[in-house]
PDB file of C-alpha atoms in Angstrom:
ATOM      1  CA  UNK I  19      57.686  -6.548 -66.659  1.00  0.00           C
ATOM      2  CA  UNK I  20      54.137  -6.572 -68.130  1.00  0.00           C
ATOM      3  CA  UNK I  21      53.446  -4.048 -70.975  1.00  0.00           C
ATOM      4  CA  UNK I  22      50.951  -1.409 -71.155  1.00  0.00           C
ATOM      5  CA  UNK I  23      48.589  -3.737 -73.128  1.00  0.00           C
ATOM      6  CA  UNK I  24      48.689  -6.293 -70.398  1.00  0.00           C
ATOM      7  CA  UNK I  25      48.007  -3.873 -67.600  1.00  0.00           C
ATOM      8  CA  UNK I  26      45.201  -2.309 -69.453  1.00  0.00           C
ATOM      9  CA  UNK I  27      43.566  -5.790 -70.022  1.00  0.00           C
ATOM     10  CA  UNK I  28      43.942  -6.855 -66.379  1.00  0.00           C
ATOM     11  CA  UNK I  29      42.552  -3.461 -65.370  1.00  0.00           C
ATOM     12  CA  UNK I  30      39.496  -3.833 -67.916  1.00  0.00           C
ATOM     13  CA  UNK I  31      38.994  -7.546 -66.602  1.00  0.00           C
ATOM     14  CA  UNK I  32      39.032  -6.374 -62.905  1.00  0.00           C
ATOM     15  CA  UNK I  33      36.295  -3.613 -63.800  1.00  0.00           C
ATOM     16  CA  UNK I  34      33.957  -6.128 -65.416  1.00  0.00           C
ATOM     17  CA  UNK I  35      34.307  -8.827 -62.723  1.00  0.00           C
ATOM     18  CA  UNK I  36      30.956  -9.622 -61.600  1.00  0.00           C
ATOM     19  CA  UNK I  37      32.056 -10.958 -58.270  1.00  0.00           C
ATOM     20  CA  UNK I  38      34.056  -7.934 -57.185  1.00  0.00           C
ATOM     21  CA  UNK I  39      32.587  -4.914 -55.526  1.00  0.00           C
ATOM     22  CA  UNK I  40      35.229  -2.940 -57.384  1.00  0.00           C
ATOM     23  CA  UNK I  41      34.313  -4.627 -60.680  1.00  0.00           C
ATOM     24  CA  UNK I  42      31.148  -4.829 -62.654  1.00  0.00           C
ATOM     25  CA  UNK I  43      28.831  -3.228 -60.068  1.00  0.00           C
ATOM     26  CA  UNK I  44      31.016  -0.267 -59.496  1.00  0.00           C
ATOM     27  CA  UNK I  45      31.559   0.070 -63.310  1.00  0.00           C
ATOM     28  CA  UNK I  46      27.679   0.052 -63.791  1.00  0.00           C
ATOM     29  CA  UNK I  47      27.204   2.596 -60.941  1.00  0.00           C
ATOM     30  CA  UNK I  48      29.871   4.899 -62.472  1.00  0.00           C
ATOM     31  CA  UNK I  49      28.299   4.623 -65.909  1.00  0.00           C
ATOM     32  CA  UNK I  50      24.880   5.472 -64.539  1.00  0.00           C
ATOM     33  CA  UNK I  51      26.263   8.304 -62.615  1.00  0.00           C
ATOM     34  CA  UNK I  52      28.046   9.615 -65.649  1.00  0.00           C
ATOM     35  CA  UNK I  53      24.996   9.453 -67.981  1.00  0.00           C
ATOM     36  CA  UNK I  54      22.725  11.131 -65.304  1.00  0.00           C
ATOM     37  CA  UNK I  55      25.310  13.970 -64.768  1.00  0.00           C
ATOM     38  CA  UNK I  56      25.604  14.396 -68.667  1.00  0.00           C
ATOM     39  CA  UNK I  57      21.710  14.489 -68.792  1.00  0.00           C
ATOM     40  CA  UNK I  58      21.554  17.103 -66.053  1.00  0.00           C
ATOM     41  CA  UNK I  59      24.197  19.242 -67.622  1.00  0.00           C
ATOM     42  CA  UNK I  60      22.513  19.238 -70.870  1.00  0.00           C
ATOM     43  CA  UNK I  61      19.281  20.212 -69.380  1.00  0.00           C
ATOM     44  CA  UNK I  62      20.837  22.917 -67.307  1.00  0.00           C
ATOM     45  CA  UNK I  63      22.671  24.304 -70.455  1.00  0.00           C
ATOM     46  CA  UNK I  64      19.378  24.265 -72.377  1.00  0.00           C
ATOM     47  CA  UNK I  65      17.690  26.237 -69.657  1.00  0.00           C
ATOM     48  CA  UNK I  66      20.677  28.741 -69.028  1.00  0.00           C
ATOM     49  CA  UNK I  67      21.104  29.370 -72.785  1.00  0.00           C
ATOM     50  CA  UNK I  68      17.352  30.262 -73.109  1.00  0.00           C
ATOM     51  CA  UNK I  69      17.035  27.656 -75.945  1.00  0.00           C
ATOM     52  CA  UNK I  70      14.135  25.649 -77.160  1.00  0.00           C
ATOM     53  CA  UNK I  71      13.945  24.040 -73.732  1.00  0.00           C
ATOM     54  CA  UNK I  72      12.642  27.149 -72.053  1.00  0.00           C
ATOM     55  CA  UNK I  73      10.107  27.784 -74.919  1.00  0.00           C
ATOM     56  CA  UNK I  74       8.946  24.029 -74.390  1.00  0.00           C
ATOM     57  CA  UNK I  75       8.665  24.609 -70.641  1.00  0.00           C
ATOM     58  CA  UNK I  76       6.570  27.695 -70.987  1.00  0.00           C
ATOM     59  CA  UNK I  77       4.319  25.871 -73.649  1.00  0.00           C
ATOM     60  CA  UNK I  78       3.856  22.886 -71.573  1.00  0.00           C
ATOM     61  CA  UNK I  79       3.291  24.956 -68.436  1.00  0.00           C
ATOM     62  CA  UNK I  80       0.676  27.065 -70.303  1.00  0.00           C
ATOM     63  CA  UNK I  81      -1.141  23.928 -71.530  1.00  0.00           C
ATOM     64  CA  UNK I  82      -1.493  22.678 -67.976  1.00  0.00           C
ATOM     65  CA  UNK I  83      -2.642  26.159 -66.765  1.00  0.00           C
ATOM     66  CA  UNK I  84      -5.308  26.124 -69.444  1.00  0.00           C
ATOM     67  CA  UNK I  85      -6.593  22.461 -68.597  1.00  0.00           C
ATOM     68  CA  UNK I  86      -6.118  22.439 -64.891  1.00  0.00           C
ATOM     69  CA  UNK I  87      -9.434  21.737 -62.912  1.00  0.00           C
ATOM     70  CA  UNK I  88     -10.215  22.452 -59.288  1.00  0.00           C
ATOM     71  CA  UNK I  89     -10.365  18.671 -58.560  1.00  0.00           C
ATOM     72  CA  UNK I  90      -7.095  18.157 -60.316  1.00  0.00           C
ATOM     73  CA  UNK I  91      -5.420  21.014 -58.327  1.00  0.00           C
ATOM     74  CA  UNK I  92      -6.715  19.455 -54.983  1.00  0.00           C
ATOM     75  CA  UNK I  93      -5.605  16.040 -55.845  1.00  0.00           C
ATOM     76  CA  UNK I  94      -2.128  17.042 -56.979  1.00  0.00           C
ATOM     77  CA  UNK I  95      -1.586  19.445 -54.013  1.00  0.00           C
ATOM     78  CA  UNK I  96      -2.281  16.488 -51.807  1.00  0.00           C
ATOM     79  CA  UNK I  97       0.184  14.364 -53.752  1.00  0.00           C
ATOM     80  CA  UNK I  98       2.912  16.895 -53.855  1.00  0.00           C
ATOM     81  CA  UNK I  99       2.547  17.665 -50.022  1.00  0.00           C
ATOM     82  CA  UNK I 100       2.607  13.974 -49.249  1.00  0.00           C
ATOM     83  CA  UNK I 101       5.860  13.805 -51.270  1.00  0.00           C
ATOM     84  CA  UNK I 102       7.387  16.421 -48.934  1.00  0.00           C
ATOM     85  CA  UNK I 103       6.221  15.217 -45.592  1.00  0.00           C
ATOM     86  CA  UNK I 104       5.665  11.589 -46.471  1.00  0.00           C
ATOM     87  CA  UNK I 105       9.328  11.173 -47.572  1.00  0.00           C
ATOM     88  CA  UNK I 106      10.617  12.549 -44.271  1.00  0.00           C
ATOM     89  CA  UNK I 107       8.404  10.205 -42.366  1.00  0.00           C
ATOM     90  CA  UNK I 108       9.443   7.119 -44.385  1.00  0.00           C
ATOM     91  CA  UNK I 109      13.294   8.095 -43.978  1.00  0.00           C
ATOM     92  CA  UNK I 110      12.827   8.280 -40.211  1.00  0.00           C
ATOM     93  CA  UNK I 111      10.725   4.997 -39.966  1.00  0.00           C
ATOM     94  CA  UNK I 112      13.222   3.082 -42.058  1.00  0.00           C
ATOM     95  CA  UNK I 113      16.227   4.430 -40.440  1.00  0.00           C
ATOM     96  CA  UNK I 114      14.696   3.460 -37.045  1.00  0.00           C
ATOM     97  CA  UNK I 115      13.771   0.039 -38.238  1.00  0.00           C
ATOM     98  CA  UNK I 116      17.189  -0.756 -39.701  1.00  0.00           C
ATOM     99  CA  UNK I 117      18.768   0.382 -36.346  1.00  0.00           C
ATOM    100  CA  UNK I 118      16.553  -1.855 -34.241  1.00  0.00           C
ATOM    101  CA  UNK I 119      17.201  -4.810 -36.711  1.00  0.00           C
ATOM    102  CA  UNK I 120      20.951  -4.396 -35.933  1.00  0.00           C
ATOM    103  CA  UNK I 121      21.732  -3.237 -39.414  1.00  0.00           C
ATOM    104  CA  UNK I 122      23.355  -0.213 -38.176  1.00  0.00           C
ATOM    105  CA  UNK I 123      25.574   0.371 -41.374  1.00  0.00           C
ATOM    106  CA  UNK I 124      22.456   0.380 -43.478  1.00  0.00           C
ATOM    107  CA  UNK I 125      20.708   2.603 -41.090  1.00  0.00           C
ATOM    108  CA  UNK I 126      23.406   5.215 -41.199  1.00  0.00           C
ATOM    109  CA  UNK I 127      23.836   4.739 -44.988  1.00  0.00           C
ATOM    110  CA  UNK I 128      20.092   5.159 -45.582  1.00  0.00           C
ATOM    111  CA  UNK I 129      19.998   8.367 -43.421  1.00  0.00           C
ATOM    112  CA  UNK I 130      23.177   9.676 -45.085  1.00  0.00           C
ATOM    113  CA  UNK I 131      21.856   8.907 -48.513  1.00  0.00           C
ATOM    114  CA  UNK I 132      18.619  10.763 -47.939  1.00  0.00           C
ATOM    115  CA  UNK I 133      20.201  13.727 -46.118  1.00  0.00           C
ATOM    116  CA  UNK I 134      22.884  14.078 -48.864  1.00  0.00           C
ATOM    117  CA  UNK I 135      19.948  13.919 -51.500  1.00  0.00           C
ATOM    118  CA  UNK I 136      18.111  16.920 -49.567  1.00  0.00           C
ATOM    119  CA  UNK I 137      21.506  18.698 -49.696  1.00  0.00           C
ATOM    120  CA  UNK I 138      21.977  18.188 -53.438  1.00  0.00           C
ATOM    121  CA  UNK I 139      18.436  19.451 -53.925  1.00  0.00           C
ATOM    122  CA  UNK I 140      19.016  22.439 -51.703  1.00  0.00           C
ATOM    123  CA  UNK I 141      22.298  23.398 -53.532  1.00  0.00           C
ATOM    124  CA  UNK I 142      20.549  23.128 -57.007  1.00  0.00           C
ATOM    125  CA  UNK I 143      17.562  25.270 -55.832  1.00  0.00           C
ATOM    126  CA  UNK I 144      19.805  27.911 -54.407  1.00  0.00           C
ATOM    127  CA  UNK I 145      22.488  28.090 -57.225  1.00  0.00           C
ATOM    128  CA  UNK I 146      20.275  27.708 -60.190  1.00  0.00           C
ATOM    129  CA  UNK I 147      18.466  30.952 -59.998  1.00  0.00           C
ATOM    130  CA  UNK I 148      15.561  30.205 -62.318  1.00  0.00           C
ATOM    131  CA  UNK I 149      12.224  31.903 -61.653  1.00  0.00           C
ATOM    132  CA  UNK I 150       9.551  29.363 -61.100  1.00  0.00           C
ATOM    133  CA  UNK I 151       6.046  29.471 -62.652  1.00  0.00           C
ATOM    134  CA  UNK I 152       3.876  31.790 -60.638  1.00  0.00           C
ATOM    135  CA  UNK I 153       0.547  30.016 -60.714  1.00  0.00           C
ATOM    136  CA  UNK I 154       0.553  27.850 -57.620  1.00  0.00           C
ATOM    137  CA  UNK I 155       2.113  28.013 -54.176  1.00  0.00           C
ATOM    138  CA  UNK I 156       9.592   3.980 -55.116  1.00  0.00           C
ATOM    139  CA  UNK I 157       9.424   4.957 -58.940  1.00  0.00           C
ATOM    140  CA  UNK I 158       5.638   5.245 -59.448  1.00  0.00           C
ATOM    141  CA  UNK I 159       5.419   7.814 -56.368  1.00  0.00           C
ATOM    142  CA  UNK I 160       8.318   9.745 -57.859  1.00  0.00           C
ATOM    143  CA  UNK I 161       6.741  10.001 -61.186  1.00  0.00           C
ATOM    144  CA  UNK I 162       3.429  10.957 -59.731  1.00  0.00           C
ATOM    145  CA  UNK I 163       4.916  13.665 -57.467  1.00  0.00           C
ATOM    146  CA  UNK I 164       6.975  14.881 -60.364  1.00  0.00           C
ATOM    147  CA  UNK I 165       3.918  15.191 -62.571  1.00  0.00           C
ATOM    148  CA  UNK I 166       2.087  16.967 -59.687  1.00  0.00           C
ATOM    149  CA  UNK I 167       4.730  19.564 -59.641  1.00  0.00           C
ATOM    150  CA  UNK I 168       4.195  20.295 -63.386  1.00  0.00           C
ATOM    151  CA  UNK I 169       0.313  20.167 -63.096  1.00  0.00           C
ATOM    152  CA  UNK I 170       0.444  22.601 -60.169  1.00  0.00           C
ATOM    153  CA  UNK I 171       2.747  24.927 -61.995  1.00  0.00           C
ATOM    154  CA  UNK I 172       5.284  24.990 -59.257  1.00  0.00           C
ATOM    155  CA  UNK I 173       8.098  23.697 -61.537  1.00  0.00           C
ATOM    156  CA  UNK I 174       8.704  23.480 -65.355  1.00  0.00           C
ATOM    157  CA  UNK I 175       9.124  20.098 -66.899  1.00  0.00           C
ATOM    158  CA  UNK I 176      13.041  20.645 -67.297  1.00  0.00           C
ATOM    159  CA  UNK I 177      13.338  21.301 -63.566  1.00  0.00           C
ATOM    160  CA  UNK I 178      11.611  18.034 -62.732  1.00  0.00           C
ATOM    161  CA  UNK I 179      13.872  16.217 -65.372  1.00  0.00           C
ATOM    162  CA  UNK I 180      16.883  17.957 -64.056  1.00  0.00           C
ATOM    163  CA  UNK I 181      15.933  16.841 -60.519  1.00  0.00           C
ATOM    164  CA  UNK I 182      15.439  13.350 -61.481  1.00  0.00           C
ATOM    165  CA  UNK I 183      18.899  13.294 -63.337  1.00  0.00           C
ATOM    166  CA  UNK I 184      20.484  14.675 -60.264  1.00  0.00           C
ATOM    167  CA  UNK I 185      18.695  12.197 -58.062  1.00  0.00           C
ATOM    168  CA  UNK I 186      19.830   9.163 -60.183  1.00  0.00           C
ATOM    169  CA  UNK I 187      23.480  10.523 -60.123  1.00  0.00           C
ATOM    170  CA  UNK I 188      23.309  10.781 -56.456  1.00  0.00           C
ATOM    171  CA  UNK I 189      21.692   7.340 -56.014  1.00  0.00           C
ATOM    172  CA  UNK I 190      24.327   5.751 -58.337  1.00  0.00           C
ATOM    173  CA  UNK I 191      27.141   7.597 -56.365  1.00  0.00           C
ATOM    174  CA  UNK I 192      25.648   6.391 -53.025  1.00  0.00           C
ATOM    175  CA  UNK I 193      25.216   2.728 -54.111  1.00  0.00           C
ATOM    176  CA  UNK I 194      28.732   2.633 -55.553  1.00  0.00           C
ATOM    177  CA  UNK I 195      30.305   4.068 -52.394  1.00  0.00           C
ATOM    178  CA  UNK I 196      28.246   1.894 -50.032  1.00  0.00           C
ATOM    179  CA  UNK I 197      29.319  -1.258 -51.939  1.00  0.00           C
ATOM    180  CA  UNK I 198      33.043  -0.154 -51.740  1.00  0.00           C
ATOM    181  CA  UNK I 199      32.743   0.678 -48.068  1.00  0.00           C
ATOM    182  CA  UNK I 200      31.109  -2.804 -47.463  1.00  0.00           C
ATOM    183  CA  UNK I 201      33.677  -4.736 -49.548  1.00  0.00           C
ATOM    184  CA  UNK I 202      36.613  -2.870 -47.728  1.00  0.00           C
ATOM    185  CA  UNK I 203      35.586  -2.660 -44.022  1.00  0.00           C
ATOM    186  CA  UNK I 204      32.658  -5.065 -43.722  1.00  0.00           C
ATOM    187  CA  UNK I 205      33.783  -8.188 -45.316  1.00  0.00           C
ATOM    188  CA  UNK I 206      31.308 -10.975 -45.665  1.00  0.00           C
ATOM    189  CA  UNK I 207      28.276  -8.708 -46.030  1.00  0.00           C
ATOM    190  CA  UNK I 208      26.078  -8.809 -48.993  1.00  0.00           C
ATOM    191  CA  UNK I 209      26.301  -6.025 -51.614  1.00  0.00           C
ATOM    192  CA  UNK I 210      23.616  -3.270 -51.305  1.00  0.00           C
ATOM    193  CA  UNK I 211      22.379  -4.024 -54.809  1.00  0.00           C
ATOM    194  CA  UNK I 212      22.856  -6.652 -57.473  1.00  0.00           C
ATOM    195  CA  UNK I 213      24.047  -5.865 -60.966  1.00  0.00           C
TER     196      UNK I 213
END
């Protein structure tokens, strides 16, 4: 009968196996998820405890209010609204395209991932009752939209960072889950991502 040390070594080797969906890829996804949740909880704790983060939010928001221009407000309004409507359009188009290419699993996964992300954001917005600033009613696009939310004064910097951390956690959880489902029920399919 193998000892505890042997079982632990086998478990660790299995978690670091780059060829297994339950190995290195899942371990990396779990680590990214844990780090993102840790970052989100730190931001939330700082905001709810009225610490330096709230003072920084107010200072940064005030700086943007003092330096905003009419052209900047117009530009960033277009960007932030494109993020809201544009993401929905892209989700529908990609879902349909994947479905028509007989990638039904990825089509449903894409739709579920984006729908779940919307639910996560709704839950965060309705449970973290933080008053918003009162002035204005792929990775580069996310950063530009995030910046637009700060520039327009509709979110504090910590709100945007918290949303990004929650989004990264959700993405890591979805990629990990999709790879596990693929490896268990759809043998022979390529993984969703490569480590």
